[in-house]
PDB file of C-alpha atoms in Angstrom:
ATOM      1  CA  ASN M  14       2.743  16.693 -11.029  1.00 64.00           C
ATOM      2  CA  ALA M  15      -0.444  16.214  -8.856  1.00 79.00           C
ATOM      3  CA  GLY M  16       0.165  12.447  -8.564  1.00 94.00           C
ATOM      4  CA  VAL M  17      -2.879  10.527  -7.264  1.00 96.00           C
ATOM      5  CA  THR M  18      -5.793  12.670  -6.407  1.00 96.00           C
ATOM      6  CA  GLN M  19      -8.737  11.309  -4.363  1.00 97.00           C
ATOM      7  CA  THR M  20     -11.937  13.084  -3.848  1.00 97.00           C
ATOM      8  CA  PRO M  21     -13.735  13.630  -1.408  1.00 97.00           C
ATOM      9  CA  LYS M  22     -11.278  13.753   1.548  1.00 96.00           C
ATOM     10  CA  PHE M  23     -14.193  13.234   4.114  1.00 97.00           C
ATOM     11  CA  ARG M  24     -17.756  11.997   3.696  1.00 97.00           C
ATOM     12  CA  ILE M  25     -20.564  11.012   6.177  1.00 97.00           C
ATOM     13  CA  LEU M  26     -23.274   8.633   4.591  1.00 97.00           C
ATOM     14  CA  LYS M  27     -26.495   7.337   5.916  1.00 97.00           C
ATOM     15  CA  ILE M  28     -27.148   3.610   5.845  1.00 97.00           C
ATOM     16  CA  GLY M  29     -28.503   2.622   2.486  1.00 96.00           C
ATOM     17  CA  GLN M  30     -27.067   5.567   0.576  1.00 97.00           C
ATOM     18  CA  SER M  31     -24.803   5.234  -2.406  1.00 96.00           C
ATOM     19  CA  MET M  32     -21.695   7.184  -3.453  1.00 96.00           C
ATOM     20  CA  THR M  33     -18.582   7.257  -5.568  1.00 98.00           C
ATOM     21  CA  LEU M  34     -15.020   7.834  -4.480  1.00 98.00           C
ATOM     22  CA  GLN M  35     -13.147   9.400  -7.187  1.00 98.00           C
ATOM     23  CA  CYS M  36      -9.396   8.579  -8.021  1.00 98.00           C
ATOM     24  CA  THR M  37      -7.399  10.263 -10.758  1.00 98.00           C
ATOM     25  CA  GLN M  38      -3.735   9.920 -11.584  1.00 97.00           C
ATOM     26  CA  ASP M  39      -1.645  12.019 -14.055  1.00 96.00           C
ATOM     27  CA  MET M  40       1.205   9.770 -14.345  1.00 95.00           C
ATOM     28  CA  ASN M  41      -0.070   7.603 -17.215  1.00 94.00           C
ATOM     29  CA  HIS M  42       0.041   4.551 -14.964  1.00 94.00           C
ATOM     30  CA  ASN M  43      -1.524   1.289 -16.032  1.00 92.00           C
ATOM     31  CA  TYR M  44      -1.938  -0.360 -12.744  1.00 93.00           C
ATOM     32  CA  MET M  45      -4.374   1.138 -10.136  1.00 95.00           C
ATOM     33  CA  TYR M  46      -5.617  -0.236  -6.851  1.00 95.00           C
ATOM     34  CA  TRP M  47      -8.187   0.553  -4.152  1.00 97.00           C
ATOM     35  CA  TYR M  48      -7.619  -0.347  -0.496  1.00 97.00           C
ATOM     36  CA  ARG M  49      -9.444   0.237   2.732  1.00 97.00           C
ATOM     37  CA  GLN M  50      -7.946   0.672   6.149  1.00 96.00           C
ATOM     38  CA  ASP M  51      -9.970   0.166   9.237  1.00 94.00           C
ATOM     39  CA  PRO M  52      -8.803   1.869  12.415  1.00 87.00           C
ATOM     40  CA  GLY M  53      -5.483   0.218  13.753  1.00 84.00           C
ATOM     41  CA  MET M  54      -5.439  -2.239  10.950  1.00 88.00           C
ATOM     42  CA  GLY M  55      -3.490  -2.868   7.694  1.00 89.00           C
ATOM     43  CA  LEU M  56      -4.592  -2.246   4.173  1.00 93.00           C
ATOM     44  CA  LYS M  57      -7.010  -4.619   2.537  1.00 94.00           C
ATOM     45  CA  LEU M  58      -7.262  -4.708  -1.354  1.00 94.00           C
ATOM     46  CA  ILE M  59     -10.681  -4.200  -2.658  1.00 97.00           C
ATOM     47  CA  TYR M  60     -10.235  -4.043  -6.426  1.00 96.00           C
ATOM     48  CA  TYR M  61      -7.465  -3.380  -8.853  1.00 95.00           C
ATOM     49  CA  SER M  62      -6.974  -2.674 -12.475  1.00 95.00           C
ATOM     50  CA  VAL M  63      -4.167  -3.340 -14.865  1.00 92.00           C
ATOM     51  CA  GLY M  64      -5.275  -1.042 -17.631  1.00 93.00           C
ATOM     52  CA  ALA M  65      -8.408   0.631 -19.063  1.00 94.00           C
ATOM     53  CA  GLY M  66     -11.276  -1.758 -19.318  1.00 95.00           C
ATOM     54  CA  ILE M  67      -9.607  -4.391 -17.087  1.00 95.00           C
ATOM     55  CA  THR M  68     -10.570  -4.724 -13.399  1.00 96.00           C
ATOM     56  CA  ASP M  69     -10.527  -7.639 -11.029  1.00 94.00           C
ATOM     57  CA  LYS M  70     -11.528  -8.372  -7.386  1.00 95.00           C
ATOM     58  CA  GLY M  71      -9.181  -8.065  -4.492  1.00 94.00           C
ATOM     59  CA  GLU M  72      -9.548  -9.489  -0.934  1.00 92.00           C
ATOM     60  CA  VAL M  73     -12.683  -7.627   0.093  1.00 96.00           C
ATOM     61  CA  PRO M  74     -14.716  -6.726  -2.963  1.00 97.00           C
ATOM     62  CA  ASN M  75     -18.247  -7.246  -1.543  1.00 96.00           C
ATOM     63  CA  GLY M  76     -20.333  -4.107  -1.484  1.00 96.00           C
ATOM     64  CA  TYR M  77     -18.206  -2.267  -3.820  1.00 98.00           C
ATOM     65  CA  ASN M  78     -17.901  -1.926  -7.769  1.00 97.00           C
ATOM     66  CA  VAL M  79     -15.334  -0.288  -9.902  1.00 98.00           C
ATOM     67  CA  SER M  80     -14.847   0.773 -13.502  1.00 96.00           C
ATOM     68  CA  ARG M  81     -11.789   1.846 -15.586  1.00 97.00           C
ATOM     69  CA  SER M  82     -12.836   3.626 -18.770  1.00 97.00           C
ATOM     70  CA  THR M  83      -9.719   5.672 -19.053  1.00 97.00           C
ATOM     71  CA  THR M  84      -6.153   5.267 -17.898  1.00 96.00           C
ATOM     72  CA  GLU M  85      -6.453   8.336 -15.572  1.00 97.00           C
ATOM     73  CA  ASP M  86      -9.656   7.336 -13.546  1.00 98.00           C
ATOM     74  CA  PHE M  87     -10.482   4.529 -11.269  1.00 98.00           C
ATOM     75  CA  PRO M  88     -13.711   5.322  -9.366  1.00 98.00           C
ATOM     76  CA  LEU M  89     -14.974   3.136  -6.546  1.00 98.00           C
ATOM     77  CA  ARG M  90     -18.740   2.853  -6.175  1.00 98.00           C
ATOM     78  CA  LEU M  91     -20.303   2.037  -2.926  1.00 96.00           C
ATOM     79  CA  GLU M  92     -23.907   0.746  -3.171  1.00 90.00           C
ATOM     80  CA  LEU M  93     -26.181   0.629  -0.235  1.00 94.00           C
ATOM     81  CA  ALA M  94     -23.628   1.794   2.336  1.00 95.00           C
ATOM     82  CA  ALA M  95     -23.390  -0.176   5.585  1.00 96.00           C
ATOM     83  CA  PRO M  96     -21.663   0.699   8.880  1.00 96.00           C
ATOM     84  CA  SER M  97     -19.105  -2.057   8.016  1.00 96.00           C
ATOM     85  CA  GLN M  98     -17.911   0.215   5.286  1.00 97.00           C
ATOM     86  CA  THR M  99     -16.720   2.973   7.587  1.00 97.00           C
ATOM     87  CA  SER M 100     -12.959   3.190   6.817  1.00 97.00           C
ATOM     88  CA  VAL M 101     -10.308   5.256   5.149  1.00 97.00           C
ATOM     89  CA  TYR M 102      -9.975   4.372   1.472  1.00 98.00           C
ATOM     90  CA  PHE M 103      -6.746   4.739  -0.287  1.00 98.00           C
ATOM     91  CA  CYS M 104      -6.203   4.642  -4.077  1.00 98.00           C
ATOM     92  CA  ALA M 105      -2.792   3.784  -5.575  1.00 96.00           C
ATOM     93  CA  SER M 106      -1.213   3.560  -8.928  1.00 96.00           C
ATOM     94  CA  SER M 107       1.942   2.279 -10.430  1.00 93.00           C
ATOM     95  CA  ARG M 108       3.664   2.328 -13.858  1.00 89.00           C
ATOM     96  CA  ASP M 109       4.196  -1.329 -14.174  1.00 81.00           C
ATOM     97  CA  ARG M 110       4.384  -4.573 -12.342  1.00 77.00           C
ATOM     98  CA  GLY M 111       7.353  -5.868 -10.206  1.00 73.00           C
ATOM     99  CA  THR M 112       9.582  -2.817 -10.027  1.00 78.00           C
ATOM    100  CA  GLY M 113       6.891  -0.184 -10.217  1.00 81.00           C
ATOM    101  CA  GLU M 114       6.803   2.024  -7.219  1.00 90.00           C
ATOM    102  CA  LEU M 115       3.214   2.446  -5.725  1.00 93.00           C
ATOM    103  CA  PHE M 116       1.972   5.947  -5.520  1.00 95.00           C
ATOM    104  CA  PHE M 117      -0.827   6.494  -2.990  1.00 96.00           C
ATOM    105  CA  GLY M 118      -3.496   9.187  -2.647  1.00 96.00           C
ATOM    106  CA  GLU M 119      -4.094  10.988   0.633  1.00 94.00           C
ATOM    107  CA  GLY M 120      -7.088   8.931   1.473  1.00 96.00           C
ATOM    108  CA  SER M 121     -10.845   9.341   1.645  1.00 97.00           C
ATOM    109  CA  ARG M 122     -12.329   8.947   5.203  1.00 97.00           C
ATOM    110  CA  LEU M 123     -15.881   7.619   5.035  1.00 97.00           C
ATOM    111  CA  THR M 124     -18.251   7.272   7.915  1.00 97.00           C
ATOM    112  CA  VAL M 125     -21.541   5.366   7.570  1.00 97.00           C
ATOM    113  CA  LEU M 126     -24.106   6.215  10.257  1.00 95.00           C
TER     114      LEU M 126
ATOM    115  CA  ASP W  30      -0.276 -15.135  -3.529  1.00 60.00           C
ATOM    116  CA  ALA W  31       2.920 -15.117  -1.814  1.00 66.00           C
ATOM    117  CA  LYS W  32       2.704 -13.864   1.735  1.00 86.00           C
ATOM    118  CA  THR W  33       4.930 -11.907   4.074  1.00 93.00           C
ATOM    119  CA  THR W  34       5.317 -12.187   7.839  1.00 94.00           C
ATOM    120  CA  GLN W  35       6.516  -9.351   9.988  1.00 96.00           C
ATOM    121  CA  PRO W  36       6.744  -8.665  13.741  1.00 96.00           C
ATOM    122  CA  ASN W  37       3.767  -6.657  15.078  1.00 95.00           C
ATOM    123  CA  SER W  38       5.919  -3.955  16.670  1.00 97.00           C
ATOM    124  CA  MET W  39       9.503  -2.900  17.313  1.00 97.00           C
ATOM    125  CA  GLU W  40      11.107  -0.227  19.401  1.00 97.00           C
ATOM    126  CA  SER W  41      14.342   1.815  18.775  1.00 96.00           C
ATOM    127  CA  ASN W  42      16.236   4.759  20.127  1.00 96.00           C
ATOM    128  CA  GLU W  43      16.836   7.855  18.281  1.00 96.00           C
ATOM    129  CA  GLU W  44      20.083   7.922  16.334  1.00 95.00           C
ATOM    130  CA  GLU W  45      20.526   4.181  16.457  1.00 96.00           C
ATOM    131  CA  PRO W  46      20.133   1.861  13.610  1.00 96.00           C
ATOM    132  CA  VAL W  47      17.021  -0.199  13.087  1.00 97.00           C
ATOM    133  CA  HIS W  48      16.615  -3.594  11.559  1.00 98.00           C
ATOM    134  CA  LEU W  49      13.190  -4.468  10.404  1.00 98.00           C
ATOM    135  CA  PRO W  50      12.811  -8.237   9.348  1.00 97.00           C
ATOM    136  CA  CYS W  51      10.458  -9.755   6.950  1.00 97.00           C
ATOM    137  CA  ASN W  52       9.819 -13.458   6.187  1.00 96.00           C
ATOM    138  CA  HIS W  53       8.730 -14.494   2.698  1.00 94.00           C
ATOM    139  CA  SER W  54       9.389 -18.196   2.491  1.00 93.00           C
ATOM    140  CA  THR W  55       6.992 -18.789  -0.457  1.00 91.00           C
ATOM    141  CA  ILE W  56       8.570 -16.126  -2.659  1.00 92.00           C
ATOM    142  CA  SER W  57       8.767 -16.980  -6.406  1.00 90.00           C
ATOM    143  CA  GLY W  58      11.690 -16.088  -8.677  1.00 90.00           C
ATOM    144  CA  THR W  59       9.893 -13.237 -10.211  1.00 89.00           C
ATOM    145  CA  ASP W  60       8.774 -11.530  -7.068  1.00 91.00           C
ATOM    146  CA  TYR W  61      10.199  -8.155  -6.199  1.00 92.00           C
ATOM    147  CA  ILE W  62      10.513  -7.231  -2.483  1.00 94.00           C
ATOM    148  CA  HIS W  63       9.108  -3.876  -1.671  1.00 94.00           C
ATOM    149  CA  TRP W  64       9.111  -1.843   1.539  1.00 96.00           C
ATOM    150  CA  TYR W  65       6.548   0.990   2.229  1.00 96.00           C
ATOM    151  CA  ARG W  66       5.922   2.957   5.354  1.00 97.00           C
ATOM    152  CA  GLN W  67       2.808   4.681   6.619  1.00 96.00           C
ATOM    153  CA  LEU W  68       3.174   7.793   8.970  1.00 94.00           C
ATOM    154  CA  PRO W  69       0.047   8.494  11.228  1.00 89.00           C
ATOM    155  CA  SER W  70      -2.931   9.845   9.381  1.00 88.00           C
ATOM    156  CA  GLN W  71      -0.988   9.595   5.905  1.00 91.00           C
ATOM    157  CA  GLY W  72      -1.137   7.310   2.848  1.00 93.00           C
ATOM    158  CA  PRO W  73       1.671   4.603   2.545  1.00 94.00           C
ATOM    159  CA  GLU W  74       4.883   5.865   0.900  1.00 95.00           C
ATOM    160  CA  TYR W  75       7.530   3.988  -0.983  1.00 94.00           C
ATOM    161  CA  VAL W  76      10.847   3.327   0.901  1.00 96.00           C
ATOM    162  CA  ILE W  77      12.769   0.803  -1.199  1.00 96.00           C
ATOM    163  CA  HIS W  78      12.605  -2.435  -3.383  1.00 94.00           C
ATOM    164  CA  GLY W  79      14.943  -5.186  -4.596  1.00 94.00           C
ATOM    165  CA  LEU W  80      14.982  -8.466  -6.298  1.00 94.00           C
ATOM    166  CA  THR W  81      18.061 -10.308  -5.336  1.00 93.00           C
ATOM    167  CA  SER W  82      20.958  -7.927  -4.598  1.00 90.00           C
ATOM    168  CA  ASN W  83      21.159  -5.552  -1.520  1.00 93.00           C
ATOM    169  CA  VAL W  84      19.937  -2.031  -2.248  1.00 94.00           C
ATOM    170  CA  ASN W  85      20.588   1.345  -0.867  1.00 94.00           C
ATOM    171  CA  ASN W  86      18.891   4.575  -1.330  1.00 93.00           C
ATOM    172  CA  ARG W  87      18.689   7.842   0.624  1.00 91.00           C
ATOM    173  CA  MET W  88      16.094   6.615   2.992  1.00 89.00           C
ATOM    174  CA  ALA W  89      17.287   3.120   3.884  1.00 95.00           C
ATOM    175  CA  SER W  90      19.068  -0.094   2.845  1.00 97.00           C
ATOM    176  CA  LEU W  91      17.450  -3.448   1.956  1.00 98.00           C
ATOM    177  CA  ALA W  92      19.400  -6.651   2.738  1.00 98.00           C
ATOM    178  CA  ILE W  93      18.062  -9.652   0.925  1.00 97.00           C
ATOM    179  CA  ALA W  94      19.040 -13.228   2.136  1.00 96.00           C
ATOM    180  CA  GLU W  95      20.753 -15.272  -0.342  1.00 95.00           C
ATOM    181  CA  ASP W  96      17.865 -17.703  -0.751  1.00 95.00           C
ATOM    182  CA  ARG W  97      15.501 -14.793  -0.865  1.00 95.00           C
ATOM    183  CA  LYS W  98      13.147 -16.185   1.753  1.00 95.00           C
ATOM    184  CA  SER W  99      13.750 -13.219   4.071  1.00 96.00           C
ATOM    185  CA  SER W 100      14.758  -9.601   3.913  1.00 97.00           C
ATOM    186  CA  THR W 101      15.697  -6.805   6.295  1.00 98.00           C
ATOM    187  CA  LEU W 102      15.037  -3.127   6.100  1.00 98.00           C
ATOM    188  CA  ILE W 103      17.787  -1.111   7.696  1.00 98.00           C
ATOM    189  CA  LEU W 104      17.281   2.495   8.970  1.00 97.00           C
ATOM    190  CA  HIS W 105      20.740   3.541   9.649  1.00 94.00           C
ATOM    191  CA  ARG W 106      20.045   6.238  12.120  1.00 95.00           C
ATOM    192  CA  ALA W 107      16.443   6.241  13.376  1.00 96.00           C
ATOM    193  CA  THR W 108      14.716   9.646  13.902  1.00 96.00           C
ATOM    194  CA  LEU W 109      11.518  10.425  15.532  1.00 96.00           C
ATOM    195  CA  ARG W 110      10.044  11.046  11.999  1.00 94.00           C
ATOM    196  CA  ASP W 111      10.762   7.416  11.179  1.00 96.00           C
ATOM    197  CA  ALA W 112       8.032   6.338  13.684  1.00 97.00           C
ATOM    198  CA  ALA W 113       5.586   4.587  11.408  1.00 97.00           C
ATOM    199  CA  VAL W 114       4.133   1.271  10.232  1.00 96.00           C
ATOM    200  CA  TYR W 115       6.457  -0.549   7.923  1.00 98.00           C
ATOM    201  CA  TYR W 116       5.007  -2.907   5.410  1.00 96.00           C
ATOM    202  CA  CYS W 117       6.937  -5.553   3.438  1.00 95.00           C
ATOM    203  CA  ILE W 118       5.100  -6.787   0.159  1.00 93.00           C
ATOM    204  CA  LEU W 119       5.885  -8.887  -2.706  1.00 92.00           C
ATOM    205  CA  ARG W 120       5.305  -7.718  -6.353  1.00 89.00           C
ATOM    206  CA  ASP W 121       5.113 -10.210  -9.134  1.00 85.00           C
ATOM    207  CA  GLY W 122       7.442  -9.015 -11.989  1.00 81.00           C
ATOM    208  CA  SER W 123       6.042 -11.683 -14.436  1.00 82.00           C
ATOM    209  CA  GLY W 124       2.466 -10.456 -14.356  1.00 77.00           C
ATOM    210  CA  ALA W 125       1.108 -13.765 -13.450  1.00 75.00           C
ATOM    211  CA  THR W 126      -0.604 -12.179 -10.658  1.00 77.00           C
ATOM    212  CA  ASN W 127      -1.163  -8.435 -10.079  1.00 81.00           C
ATOM    213  CA  LYS W 128      -2.803  -8.574  -6.661  1.00 82.00           C
ATOM    214  CA  LEU W 129      -0.968  -6.512  -4.099  1.00 85.00           C
ATOM    215  CA  ILE W 130      -1.539  -7.774  -0.721  1.00 85.00           C
ATOM    216  CA  PHE W 131      -0.418  -5.719   2.368  1.00 88.00           C
ATOM    217  CA  GLY W 132       0.041  -7.588   5.544  1.00 84.00           C
ATOM    218  CA  THR W 133      -0.308  -5.901   9.040  1.00 84.00           C
ATOM    219  CA  GLY W 134       3.124  -4.410   8.956  1.00 94.00           C
ATOM    220  CA  THR W 135       5.562  -3.524  11.778  1.00 97.00           C
ATOM    221  CA  LEU W 136       4.772  -0.620  13.958  1.00 97.00           C
ATOM    222  CA  LEU W 137       8.049   1.071  14.828  1.00 98.00           C
ATOM    223  CA  ALA W 138       8.331   3.347  17.881  1.00 97.00           C
ATOM    224  CA  VAL W 139      11.308   5.591  18.214  1.00 97.00           C
ATOM    225  CA  GLN W 140      12.232   6.774  21.634  1.00 96.00           C
ATOM    226  CA  PRO W 141      14.164  10.044  22.107  1.00 94.00           C
TER     227      PRO W 141
END
């Protein structure tokens, strides 16, 4: 199994540009999460989803949007990129709540100049 | 959301046991205690989880206090490959909340 796949792995954006970080999982997991990790810091939750069509805000949702039209995909949209969004972004999924192990992607490193 | 508190950093010597503490005094009855670790330049990976009883797997052991307000991740024999940031998080098993909040974790340094 591929697990959780994120694309792209690296991207450089100019201020004001927009882009979408893709996240796909092939484990039929209901729960999916987007985190960002700034250098030397812990993970901050941006958005999460408990199933297709259901999303909710995390700790730091401003400047981002998500959608969940299928179980497999959970794209993260950055509108009007700002230098403060320079970070490593991780997507994660789990089968269920509570006992479900979280599976993480390899991360997407985004730089906004 | 229930929060966890961990020391910022710890040091260990290779081949010695390591006890990583986590406080979660506001834990609810349906919260599972999860541990993840993050190696440099990688995404976090699952280590172990438990609800009430102590748990063992091939990577580590999890000791949970009787009142569940604290837990300890035990690495029985630290290796250089165990140098990582270790995160303790709570997952709500009831579904009342599905936010998963990571704290800053404990940076474990392993000396040869």
